[in-house]
Tab-separated table of C-alpha atoms and ligand atoms in Angstrom:
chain	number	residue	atom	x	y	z
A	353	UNK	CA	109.833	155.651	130.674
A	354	UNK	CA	111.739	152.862	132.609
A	355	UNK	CA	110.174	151.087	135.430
A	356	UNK	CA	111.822	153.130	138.323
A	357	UNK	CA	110.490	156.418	136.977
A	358	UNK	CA	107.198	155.137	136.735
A	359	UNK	CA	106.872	154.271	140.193
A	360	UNK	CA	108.169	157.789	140.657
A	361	UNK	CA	105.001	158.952	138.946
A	362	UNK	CA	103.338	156.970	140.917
A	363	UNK	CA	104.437	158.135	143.974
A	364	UNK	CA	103.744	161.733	143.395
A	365	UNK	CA	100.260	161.133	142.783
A	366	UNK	CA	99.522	159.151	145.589
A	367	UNK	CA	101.325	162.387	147.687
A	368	UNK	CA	98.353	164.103	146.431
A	369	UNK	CA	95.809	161.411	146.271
A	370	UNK	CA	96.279	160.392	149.755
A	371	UNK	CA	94.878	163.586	151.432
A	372	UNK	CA	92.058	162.813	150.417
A	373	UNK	CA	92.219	159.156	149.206
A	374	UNK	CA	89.468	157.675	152.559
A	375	UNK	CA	86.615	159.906	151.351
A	376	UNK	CA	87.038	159.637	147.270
A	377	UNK	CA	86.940	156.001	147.808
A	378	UNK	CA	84.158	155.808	150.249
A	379	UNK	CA	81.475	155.031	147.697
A	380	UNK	CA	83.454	151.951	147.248
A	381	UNK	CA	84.718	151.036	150.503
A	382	UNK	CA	81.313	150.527	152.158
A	383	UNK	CA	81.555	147.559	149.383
A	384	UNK	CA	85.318	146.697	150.199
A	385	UNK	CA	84.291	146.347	153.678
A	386	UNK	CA	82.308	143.461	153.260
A	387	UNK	CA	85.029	142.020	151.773
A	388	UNK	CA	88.034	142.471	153.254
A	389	UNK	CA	87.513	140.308	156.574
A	390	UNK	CA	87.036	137.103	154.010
A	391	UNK	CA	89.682	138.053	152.239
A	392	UNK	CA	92.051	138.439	155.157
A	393	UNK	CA	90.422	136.076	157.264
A	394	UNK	CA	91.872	132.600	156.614
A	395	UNK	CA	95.423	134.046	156.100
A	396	UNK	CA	97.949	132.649	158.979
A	397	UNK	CA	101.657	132.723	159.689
A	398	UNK	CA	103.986	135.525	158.110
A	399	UNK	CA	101.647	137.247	155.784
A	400	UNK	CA	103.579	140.579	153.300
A	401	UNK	CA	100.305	142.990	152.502
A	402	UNK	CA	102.329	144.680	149.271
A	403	UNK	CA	100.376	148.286	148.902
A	404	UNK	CA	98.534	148.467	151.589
A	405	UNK	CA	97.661	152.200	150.974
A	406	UNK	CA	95.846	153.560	153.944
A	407	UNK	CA	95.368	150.268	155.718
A	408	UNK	CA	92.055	149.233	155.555
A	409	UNK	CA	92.748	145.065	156.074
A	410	UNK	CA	94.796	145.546	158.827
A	411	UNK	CA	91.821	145.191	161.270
A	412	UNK	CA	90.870	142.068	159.802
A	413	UNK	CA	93.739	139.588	160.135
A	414	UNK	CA	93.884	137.173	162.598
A	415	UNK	CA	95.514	137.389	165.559
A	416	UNK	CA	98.158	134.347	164.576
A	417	UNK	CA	99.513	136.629	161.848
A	418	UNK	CA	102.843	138.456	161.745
A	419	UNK	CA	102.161	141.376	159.346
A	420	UNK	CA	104.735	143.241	157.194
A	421	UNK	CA	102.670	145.554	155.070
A	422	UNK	CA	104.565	147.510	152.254
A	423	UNK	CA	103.661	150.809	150.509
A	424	UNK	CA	105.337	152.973	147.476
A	425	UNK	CA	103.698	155.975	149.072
A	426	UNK	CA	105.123	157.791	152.281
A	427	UNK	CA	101.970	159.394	152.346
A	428	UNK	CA	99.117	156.677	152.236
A	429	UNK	CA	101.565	154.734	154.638
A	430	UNK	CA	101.114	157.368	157.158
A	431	UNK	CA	97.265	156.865	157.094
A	432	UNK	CA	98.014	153.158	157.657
A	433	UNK	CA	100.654	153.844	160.737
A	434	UNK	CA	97.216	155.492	162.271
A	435	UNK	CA	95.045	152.088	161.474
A	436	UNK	CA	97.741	150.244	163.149
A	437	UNK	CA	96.079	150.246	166.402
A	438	UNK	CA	93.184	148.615	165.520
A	439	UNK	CA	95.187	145.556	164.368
A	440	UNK	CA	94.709	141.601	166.305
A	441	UNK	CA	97.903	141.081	164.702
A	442	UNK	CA	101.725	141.926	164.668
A	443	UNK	CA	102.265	144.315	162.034
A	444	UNK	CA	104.941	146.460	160.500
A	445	UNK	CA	104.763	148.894	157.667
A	446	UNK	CA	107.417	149.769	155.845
A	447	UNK	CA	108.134	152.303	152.777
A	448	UNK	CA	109.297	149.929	150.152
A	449	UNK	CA	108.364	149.243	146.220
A	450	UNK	CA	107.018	145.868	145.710
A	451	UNK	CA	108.714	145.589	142.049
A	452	UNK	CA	112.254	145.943	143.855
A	453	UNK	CA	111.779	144.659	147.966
A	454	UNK	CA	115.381	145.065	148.656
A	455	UNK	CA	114.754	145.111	152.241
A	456	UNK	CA	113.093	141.850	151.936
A	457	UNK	CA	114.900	138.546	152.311
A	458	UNK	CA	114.079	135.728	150.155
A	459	UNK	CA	111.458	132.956	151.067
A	460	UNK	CA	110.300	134.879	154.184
A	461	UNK	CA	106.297	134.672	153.514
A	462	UNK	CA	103.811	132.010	154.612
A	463	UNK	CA	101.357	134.477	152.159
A	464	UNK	CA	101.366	137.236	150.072
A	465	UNK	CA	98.198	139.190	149.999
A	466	UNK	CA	97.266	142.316	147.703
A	467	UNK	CA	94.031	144.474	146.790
A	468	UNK	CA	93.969	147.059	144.192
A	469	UNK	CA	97.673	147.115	143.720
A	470	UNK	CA	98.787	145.530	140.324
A	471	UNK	CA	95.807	147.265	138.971
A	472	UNK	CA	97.306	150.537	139.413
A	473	UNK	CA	100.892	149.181	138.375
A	474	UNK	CA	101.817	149.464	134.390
A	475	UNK	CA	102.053	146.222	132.823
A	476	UNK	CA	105.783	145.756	132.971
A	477	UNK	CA	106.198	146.644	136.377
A	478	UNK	CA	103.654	144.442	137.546
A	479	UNK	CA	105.976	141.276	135.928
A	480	UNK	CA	108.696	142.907	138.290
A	481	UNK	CA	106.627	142.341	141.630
A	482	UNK	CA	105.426	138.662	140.595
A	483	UNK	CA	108.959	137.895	140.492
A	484	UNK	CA	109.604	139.804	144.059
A	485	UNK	CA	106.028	137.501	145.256
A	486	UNK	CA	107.933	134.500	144.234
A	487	UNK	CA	111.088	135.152	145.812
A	488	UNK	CA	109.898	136.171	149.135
A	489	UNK	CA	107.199	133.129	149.102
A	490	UNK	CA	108.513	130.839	151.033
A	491	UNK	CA	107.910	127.413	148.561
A	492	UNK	CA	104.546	126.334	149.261
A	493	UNK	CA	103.936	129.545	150.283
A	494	UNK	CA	100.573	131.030	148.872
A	495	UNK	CA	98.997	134.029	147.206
A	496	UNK	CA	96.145	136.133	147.174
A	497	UNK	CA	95.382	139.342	145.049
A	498	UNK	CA	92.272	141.107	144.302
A	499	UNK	CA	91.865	142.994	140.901
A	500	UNK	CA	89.392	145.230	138.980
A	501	UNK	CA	89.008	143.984	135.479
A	502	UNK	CA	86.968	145.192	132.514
A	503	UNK	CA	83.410	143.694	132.244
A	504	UNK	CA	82.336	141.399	128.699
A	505	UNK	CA	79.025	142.652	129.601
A	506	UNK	CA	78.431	145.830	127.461
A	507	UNK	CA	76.055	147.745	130.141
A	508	UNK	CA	78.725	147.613	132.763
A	509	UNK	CA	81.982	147.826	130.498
A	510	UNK	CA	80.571	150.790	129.258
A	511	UNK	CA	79.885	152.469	132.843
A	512	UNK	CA	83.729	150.988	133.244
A	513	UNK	CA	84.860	152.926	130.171
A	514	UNK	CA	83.038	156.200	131.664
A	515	UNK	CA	84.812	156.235	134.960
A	516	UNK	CA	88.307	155.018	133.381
A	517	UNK	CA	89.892	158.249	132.824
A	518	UNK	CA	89.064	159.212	136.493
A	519	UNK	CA	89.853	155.794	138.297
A	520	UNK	CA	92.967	156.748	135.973
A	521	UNK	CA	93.943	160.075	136.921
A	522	UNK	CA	93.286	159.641	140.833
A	523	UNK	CA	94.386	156.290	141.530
A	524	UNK	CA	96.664	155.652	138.105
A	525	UNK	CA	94.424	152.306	138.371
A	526	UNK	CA	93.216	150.718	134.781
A	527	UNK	CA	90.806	148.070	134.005
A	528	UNK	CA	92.899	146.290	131.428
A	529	UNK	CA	96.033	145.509	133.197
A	530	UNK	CA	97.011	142.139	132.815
A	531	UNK	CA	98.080	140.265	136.385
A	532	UNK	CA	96.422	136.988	134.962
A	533	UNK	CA	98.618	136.599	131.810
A	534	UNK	CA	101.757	137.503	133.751
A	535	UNK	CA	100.977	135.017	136.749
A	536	UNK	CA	100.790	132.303	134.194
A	537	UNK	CA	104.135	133.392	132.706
A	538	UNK	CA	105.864	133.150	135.850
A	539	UNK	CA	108.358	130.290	136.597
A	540	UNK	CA	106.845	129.661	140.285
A	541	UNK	CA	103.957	131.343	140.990
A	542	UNK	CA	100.895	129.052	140.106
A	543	UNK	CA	97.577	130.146	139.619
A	544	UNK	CA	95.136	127.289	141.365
A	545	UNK	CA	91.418	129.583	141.607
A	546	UNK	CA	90.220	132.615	140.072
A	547	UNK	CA	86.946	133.742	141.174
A	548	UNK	CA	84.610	137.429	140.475
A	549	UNK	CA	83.299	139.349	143.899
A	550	UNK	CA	81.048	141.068	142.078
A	551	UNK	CA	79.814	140.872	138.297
A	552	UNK	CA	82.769	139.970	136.593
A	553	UNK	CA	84.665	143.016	137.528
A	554	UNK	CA	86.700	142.178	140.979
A	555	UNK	CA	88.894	139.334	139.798
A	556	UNK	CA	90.172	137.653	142.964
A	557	UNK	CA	93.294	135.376	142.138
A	558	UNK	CA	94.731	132.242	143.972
A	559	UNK	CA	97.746	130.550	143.915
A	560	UNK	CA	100.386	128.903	145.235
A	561	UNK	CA	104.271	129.250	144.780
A	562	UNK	CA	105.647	125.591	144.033
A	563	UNK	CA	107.921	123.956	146.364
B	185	SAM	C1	94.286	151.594	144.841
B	185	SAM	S1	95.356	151.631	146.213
B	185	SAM	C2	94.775	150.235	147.184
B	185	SAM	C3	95.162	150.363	148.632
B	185	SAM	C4	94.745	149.191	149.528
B	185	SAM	N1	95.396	147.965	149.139
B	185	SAM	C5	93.260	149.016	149.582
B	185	SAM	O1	92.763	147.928	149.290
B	185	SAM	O2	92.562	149.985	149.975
B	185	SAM	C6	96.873	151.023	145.529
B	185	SAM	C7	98.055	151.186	146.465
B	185	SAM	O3	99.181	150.483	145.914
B	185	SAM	C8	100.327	151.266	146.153
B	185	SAM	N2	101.376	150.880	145.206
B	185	SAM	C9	101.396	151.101	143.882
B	185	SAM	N3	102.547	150.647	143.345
B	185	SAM	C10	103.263	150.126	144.373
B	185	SAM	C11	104.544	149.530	144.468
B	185	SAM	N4	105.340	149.392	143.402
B	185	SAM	N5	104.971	149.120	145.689
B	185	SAM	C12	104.189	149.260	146.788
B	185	SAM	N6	102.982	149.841	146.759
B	185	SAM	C13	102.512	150.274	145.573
B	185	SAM	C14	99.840	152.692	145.952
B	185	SAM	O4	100.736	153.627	146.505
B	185	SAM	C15	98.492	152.626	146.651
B	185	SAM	O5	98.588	152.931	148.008
């Protein structure tokens, strides 16, 4: 299947998967929550949020942002046009598919900032929107992104295994993806931190595109 028809499989099942995408992920989000205004927090100048699904970080960012936040889905961005007005910050949402960004000039971004996305894109497609992160960082410009990863301990990989085909099926997320070993392929993009959330299951990744 090539790249573009995956994202159109993608995009169908987020059409269904965002009716009811706030309350399936609930369980999780009361989590997320106390998360997201750390995550967010420290970000400042022109920050691109790529798949920002129904928009739950755009009440966190600081006021001295300008926001564009990007989403494959028509559908979750519509939930996200309604979280709009809780915002501090300057935002925009726009429909547009992070491997390709061809409404997005080059070197643009003070940040770009991600959770949960290149977990739900296949493997090759991810490698497509590391190269879009690198052209639209400005140099020096830095990145964020927040993963879910399998577990090496065997009690929780195995509760990971049980939930897989479901995480799967609803939000075409996986555990093994592999954003870490295409970061350190790219020619720009520089990983400086990794860090876990929680466990070693929510892989947050820094870095910083070189100059
Ligand atoms: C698991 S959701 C996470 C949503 C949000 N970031 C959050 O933390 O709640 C993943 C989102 O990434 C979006 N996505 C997947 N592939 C994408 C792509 N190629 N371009 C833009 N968004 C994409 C999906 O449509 C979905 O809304």
């Amino acid at each position: 299947m090539k790249s573009h028809e995956k994202n159109i499989d993608l995009q169908s099942k987020y059409s269904v998967t965002a009716f009811f995408y706030d309350l399936l992920d609930y369980p999780w989000e009361r989590q997320y929550r106390q998360w997201r205004p750390a995550l967010v927090g420290d970000l400042r100048g022109r920050v691109l949020e790529a798949g920002v699904g129904t928009g739950r970080n755009l009440e966190f960012y600081h006021q001295d942002v300008e926001l564009l936040g990007i989403e494959l889905s028509e559908h979750m961005l519509r939930k996200a046009e309604r979280r709009k007005a809780k915002a501090r910050c300057d935002v925009t949402l726009v429909q547009e598919d992070a491997t390709v960004m061809s409404s997005i000039p080059s070197h643009q971004f003070d940040w770009v900032f991600s959770t949960f996305m290149c977990c739900v894109m296949p493997d090759d497609i991810q490698a497509l929107a590391l190269e879009q992160f690198s052209r639209v960082l400005k140099p020096g410009g830095r990145f964020r992104l927040l993963e879910l990863v399998y577990s090496k301990n065997d009690k929780i990989r195995k509760k990971q295994q049980a939930f897989a085909p479901f995480v799967e099926k609803v939000y075409g997320a996986r555990f093994d993806r592999h954003t870490l070993q295409h970061l350190e392929r790219s020619a720009h993009l520089k990983v400086t931190h990794t860090s876990f959330l929680k466990d070693d299951t929510y892989l947050l990744i820094e870095g910083v595109r070189d100059s």
